[in-house]
Coordinates of C-alpha atoms and ligand atoms in Angstrom, one line a residue:
M1 CA 2.8 -17.5 -2.8
P2 CA 0.8 -14.4 -1.8
R3 CA 2.5 -11.1 -2.3
F4 CA 2.4 -8.2 0.1
A5 CA -0.6 -6.7 -1.6
R6 CA -1.5 -3.7 0.6
N7 CA 0.7 -0.6 1.0
D8 CA -1.4 1.4 3.4
E9 CA -1.9 2.2 7.0
S10 CA -3.9 -1.0 7.5
R11 CA -0.8 -3.2 7.9
R12 CA -0.7 -5.2 11.1
I13 CA 2.5 -7.1 11.4
L14 CA 3.3 -10.1 13.6
L15 CA 7.0 -10.5 14.1
L16 CA 8.1 -13.9 15.3
A17 CA 11.1 -13.1 17.3
G18 CA 13.7 -14.7 19.6
T19 CA 16.9 -13.7 17.8
S20 CA 19.2 -10.6 17.7
E21 CA 18.1 -10.1 14.1
A22 CA 14.5 -10.0 15.2
R23 CA 15.5 -7.4 17.9
A24 CA 17.1 -5.2 15.2
L25 CA 14.1 -5.6 12.9
A26 CA 11.8 -4.6 15.7
E27 CA 13.8 -1.4 16.2
R28 CA 13.6 -0.6 12.5
I29 CA 9.8 -1.2 12.4
A30 CA 9.3 0.8 15.5
A31 CA 11.5 3.7 14.2
E32 CA 9.7 3.8 10.8
A33 CA 6.4 3.9 12.8
R34 CA 4.2 3.2 9.8
D35 CA 2.9 -0.1 10.8
E36 CA 1.1 -1.6 13.7
A37 CA 3.3 -4.4 14.9
I38 CA 3.5 -6.9 17.7
A39 CA 6.5 -9.1 18.4
S40 CA 6.2 -12.7 19.8
L41 CA 8.6 -14.6 21.9
A42 CA 8.4 -18.3 22.8
G43 CA 9.2 -17.6 26.5
R44 CA 12.2 -19.9 26.6
T45 CA 14.5 -17.3 28.3
S46 CA 13.5 -16.2 31.7
A47 CA 14.8 -12.6 31.3
P48 CA 14.7 -11.8 27.6
I49 CA 16.1 -8.6 26.3
A50 CA 13.2 -6.1 25.8
L51 CA 12.1 -5.5 22.2
A52 CA 11.2 -2.1 20.7
L53 CA 7.7 -3.4 19.9
P54 CA 4.9 -4.5 22.1
T55 CA 5.6 -8.1 22.9
R56 CA 3.5 -11.1 23.6
I57 CA 5.1 -14.2 25.2
G58 CA 4.3 -17.9 24.9
G59 CA 3.3 -20.4 22.2
F60 CA 0.1 -20.0 20.2
G61 CA -1.0 -23.6 20.4
G62 CA 0.2 -25.1 17.1
V63 CA -1.0 -24.2 13.7
E64 CA -4.6 -23.9 14.7
G65 CA -3.8 -21.6 17.6
L66 CA -1.6 -19.5 15.4
K67 CA -4.4 -19.2 12.8
R68 CA -6.8 -18.1 15.5
Y69 CA -4.4 -15.5 16.8
L70 CA -3.8 -14.1 13.3
V71 CA -7.5 -13.8 12.6
D72 CA -8.4 -12.4 16.1
E73 CA -5.6 -9.8 15.9
R74 CA -6.4 -9.0 12.3
I75 CA -2.8 -9.6 11.3
T76 CA -2.0 -8.7 7.7
H77 CA 1.7 -9.6 7.4
V78 CA 3.9 -12.2 9.2
I79 CA 7.6 -11.9 9.5
D80 CA 9.4 -15.0 10.7
A81 CA 12.7 -13.9 12.3
T82 CA 13.1 -16.8 14.5
H83 CA 16.3 -18.8 14.8
P84 CA 17.2 -20.9 11.7
F85 CA 16.9 -24.0 13.9
A86 CA 13.5 -23.1 15.3
A87 CA 11.9 -25.4 12.7
Q88 CA 8.5 -26.0 14.3
I89 CA 7.4 -22.4 14.7
S90 CA 8.6 -21.7 11.1
A91 CA 6.7 -24.6 9.8
N92 CA 3.6 -23.5 11.8
A93 CA 3.9 -19.9 10.4
Q94 CA 4.2 -21.3 6.9
A95 CA 1.1 -23.5 7.3
A96 CA -1.0 -20.8 9.0
C97 CA -0.1 -18.1 6.5
A98 CA -0.8 -20.5 3.6
A99 CA -4.2 -21.4 5.0
L100 CA -5.2 -17.8 5.5
A101 CA -3.5 -16.5 2.3
L102 CA -1.4 -14.1 4.4
P103 CA 2.0 -12.9 3.1
L104 CA 5.0 -14.4 5.0
V105 CA 8.6 -13.3 4.8
V106 CA 11.4 -15.1 6.5
Y107 CA 14.2 -12.9 7.8
A108 CA 17.2 -15.2 8.5
R109 CA 20.9 -15.1 8.9
E110 CA 22.8 -16.2 5.9
P111 CA 24.5 -19.5 6.9
W112 CA 28.2 -19.5 7.3
R113 CA 30.3 -21.0 4.5
P114 CA 33.5 -22.8 5.1
M115 CA 36.8 -21.1 4.1
A116 CA 39.8 -23.0 2.7
E117 CA 41.5 -23.4 6.1
D118 CA 38.3 -24.6 7.9
R119 CA 38.1 -28.2 9.0
W120 CA 34.4 -28.6 9.0
I121 CA 32.5 -31.9 9.2
E122 CA 29.0 -31.0 8.0
V123 CA 26.1 -32.9 9.4
D124 CA 22.3 -32.6 9.3
S125 CA 21.3 -33.4 12.9
N126 CA 22.5 -33.7 16.5
L127 CA 22.6 -37.4 16.2
E128 CA 24.8 -37.2 13.2
A129 CA 27.0 -34.8 15.1
V130 CA 27.3 -37.3 18.0
H131 CA 28.3 -40.0 15.4
A132 CA 30.9 -37.6 13.8
L133 CA 32.7 -37.2 17.2
G134 CA 33.8 -40.8 16.9
G135 CA 34.5 -43.5 19.5
A136 CA 37.7 -42.2 21.0
P137 CA 37.3 -39.8 24.0
R138 CA 37.8 -36.2 23.0
R139 CA 37.4 -32.8 24.7
V140 CA 34.4 -31.3 23.0
F141 CA 33.3 -27.6 23.0
L142 CA 29.5 -28.0 22.7
T143 CA 28.0 -24.7 21.4
I144 CA 24.5 -25.7 20.2
G145 CA 22.5 -24.0 22.9
R146 CA 20.4 -25.8 25.5
Q147 CA 18.1 -27.8 23.3
G148 CA 19.4 -31.1 22.0
V149 CA 22.1 -31.4 24.6
A150 CA 20.6 -34.7 25.8
D151 CA 21.5 -36.3 22.4
F152 CA 25.1 -36.1 23.5
R153 CA 24.4 -38.4 26.4
G154 CA 24.7 -41.1 23.7
A155 CA 28.5 -40.4 23.6
P156 CA 29.5 -40.4 27.3
Q157 CA 33.1 -41.1 26.6
H158 CA 33.8 -37.5 25.7
E159 CA 34.4 -34.6 28.1
Y160 CA 32.2 -31.7 27.2
L161 CA 32.4 -28.0 27.7
L162 CA 28.8 -26.8 27.2
R163 CA 28.3 -23.1 26.8
V164 CA 24.7 -21.9 27.2
I165 CA 22.7 -18.8 28.1
E166 CA 20.7 -20.8 30.6
P167 CA 21.6 -24.3 31.8
P168 CA 19.5 -27.3 30.8
E169 CA 18.1 -29.8 33.2
A170 CA 20.9 -31.7 34.9
S171 CA 19.3 -34.9 33.6
D172 CA 19.9 -33.8 30.0
L173 CA 23.7 -33.5 30.5
P174 CA 26.2 -36.1 29.4
P175 CA 28.1 -37.5 32.5
K176 CA 31.4 -35.5 31.9
C177 CA 30.1 -32.1 31.2
E178 CA 31.2 -28.7 32.4
V179 CA 28.4 -26.1 32.0
M180 CA 29.4 -22.5 31.3
S181 CA 26.6 -19.9 31.4
A182 CA 27.4 -16.9 29.2
R183 CA 25.6 -14.8 26.6
G184 CA 27.5 -13.6 23.5
P185 CA 28.9 -11.9 21.6
F186 CA 32.3 -13.3 22.3
T187 CA 35.6 -12.1 20.8
R188 CA 37.9 -14.2 18.7
T189 CA 40.7 -13.6 21.2
D190 CA 38.5 -14.8 24.1
E191 CA 37.4 -17.8 22.1
I192 CA 41.0 -18.8 21.3
A193 CA 41.9 -18.3 25.0
L194 CA 39.0 -20.4 26.2
M195 CA 39.7 -23.3 23.7
R196 CA 43.3 -23.3 24.7
E197 CA 42.6 -23.2 28.4
K198 CA 40.1 -26.0 28.2
R199 CA 42.3 -28.0 25.8
I200 CA 39.5 -28.4 23.3
D201 CA 39.9 -31.0 20.6
V202 CA 36.8 -30.4 18.5
V203 CA 33.9 -27.8 18.4
V204 CA 30.3 -28.7 17.8
S205 CA 28.2 -25.8 16.4
K206 CA 25.0 -25.2 14.6
N207 CA 25.4 -23.3 11.4
S208 CA 23.4 -20.4 12.7
G209 CA 25.0 -17.8 10.5
G210 CA 25.4 -14.1 11.6
A211 CA 28.3 -12.3 13.2
L212 CA 27.4 -12.6 16.8
T213 CA 28.7 -16.1 17.3
Y214 CA 31.1 -16.4 14.5
A215 CA 34.2 -15.8 16.6
K216 CA 34.3 -19.4 17.8
I217 CA 34.5 -20.6 14.1
E218 CA 37.4 -18.1 13.5
A219 CA 39.1 -19.4 16.7
A220 CA 38.8 -23.0 15.6
R221 CA 40.2 -22.1 12.2
E222 CA 43.1 -20.3 13.8
L223 CA 43.8 -23.2 16.2
G224 CA 43.4 -25.8 13.4
L225 CA 40.5 -27.5 15.2
P226 CA 37.8 -29.5 13.5
V227 CA 34.2 -28.2 13.7
V228 CA 31.3 -30.5 13.5
M229 CA 28.8 -28.1 11.8
I230 CA 25.1 -28.9 12.0
Q231 CA 23.4 -27.5 9.0
P232 CA 20.0 -25.7 9.4
P233 CA 16.8 -27.4 8.4
P234 CA 15.5 -26.5 4.9
R235 CA 13.0 -23.6 4.7
G236 CA 10.6 -25.3 2.4
G237 CA 10.4 -22.9 -0.5
V238 CA 9.5 -19.7 1.4
A239 CA 11.2 -16.5 0.3
V240 CA 14.1 -15.7 2.6
A241 CA 15.5 -12.2 3.1
Y242 CA 19.0 -11.9 4.6
R243 CA 19.0 -8.2 5.2
I244 CA 16.6 -5.8 7.0
D245 CA 16.4 -3.6 3.9
A246 CA 15.2 -6.6 1.9
V247 CA 12.5 -7.3 4.5
M248 CA 11.4 -3.7 4.5
A249 CA 11.3 -3.6 0.7
L250 CA 9.1 -6.7 0.7
L251 CA 6.8 -5.1 3.2
A252 CA 6.6 -2.0 1.0
S253 CA 6.1 -3.9 -2.3
Ligands
NAP1 P1 10.5 -24.4 17.8 O1 11.0 -25.8 18.2 O2 10.5 -24.1 16.4 O3 9.1 -24.1 18.4 C1 8.5 -24.9 19.4 C2 7.3 -24.2 19.8 O4 7.6 -23.0 20.6 C3 6.4 -23.7 18.7 O5 5.6 -24.7 18.2 C4 5.6 -22.6 19.4 O6 4.6 -23.1 20.2 C5 6.7 -22.0 20.3 N1 7.4 -20.8 19.7 C6 8.6 -20.8 19.1 N2 9.0 -19.6 18.8 C7 8.0 -18.8 19.1 C8 7.8 -17.4 19.0 N3 8.7 -16.6 18.5 N4 6.6 -16.9 19.5 C9 5.7 -17.7 20.1 N5 5.8 -19.1 20.2 C10 7.0 -19.6 19.7 O7 11.4 -23.3 18.5 P2 12.7 -23.5 19.5 O8 13.8 -24.1 18.7 O9 12.2 -24.1 20.7 O10 13.0 -21.9 19.7 C11 12.2 -21.2 20.6 C12 12.6 -19.7 20.4 O11 14.0 -19.6 20.8 C13 12.4 -19.2 19.0 O12 11.8 -18.0 19.1 C14 13.8 -19.0 18.5 O13 14.0 -17.9 17.6 C15 14.7 -18.9 19.7 N6 16.0 -19.5 19.6 C16 16.1 -20.8 19.1 C17 17.4 -21.4 19.0 C18 17.6 -22.8 18.5 O14 18.7 -23.2 18.3 N7 16.5 -23.6 18.2 C19 18.5 -20.6 19.2 C20 18.4 -19.3 19.6 C21 17.1 -18.7 19.8 P3 3.1 -23.3 19.7 O15 3.1 -24.4 18.8 O16 2.4 -23.5 21.0 O17 2.7 -22.0 19.0

């Protein structure tokens, strides 16, 4: 794997963003003011929170498009700070950086680990999560974001509470589904109150890691509820930094 070879003013960073971690990293890079840097968002959210760096929005056009962009913009370093479940852009970044021999560092949230009192059912995909819910009707708190909701149409016997920042297409929803639009962070107390009020039997979550959405996991633990936990896709051998300082150290090495 290529190392961050240059330690001079010629660094031009592409920060693949779309997470609160990327936002914090953008602030740090902007504050240090030693690199030229541009952030990139997919454009999924109609009103994204502004980043501290100049920001481009929209896909690159696959690996080839990303390679073109990296060459055209004379990017020297790529930081992938996208969501752990954004597997496509991460794979594209890996392929493009490998082809151009550019250094790539992944800045990710450390996945959550179950505690003794947690009742997790760990699965590797949405479809496995659907299966894990079982045949008998249950009241399901679905907190996996907008994408992949349609998979739960395969289990129409359950009643779902879907919490999302922006609602999916109506055609993606399972038949019995209440949609709640909200952007975290949420407190443990609020999560407990919500799960009680909605008489939730089981929570479905991605193992996204980080503090911002962990309250629902604590709430489920406190209420003794099972959590179907979808594990993140593998990172394919790329170096992963879990802290901003580690990213900055890699950049400076
Ligand atoms: P994905 O499946 O990995 O990516 C699909 C396509 O979207 C990519 O091939 C790329 O298009 C474009 N794309 C994704 N991230 C981009 C970025 N930062 N800048 C420019 N283009 C980007 O990603 P996803 O799961 O749809 O997630 C999209 C964005 O939402 C990501 O930035 C991610 O951090 C954020 N997000 C995702 C989740 C989640 O659970 N998946 C949760 C919270 C936030 P081209 O091939 O055309 O370049």
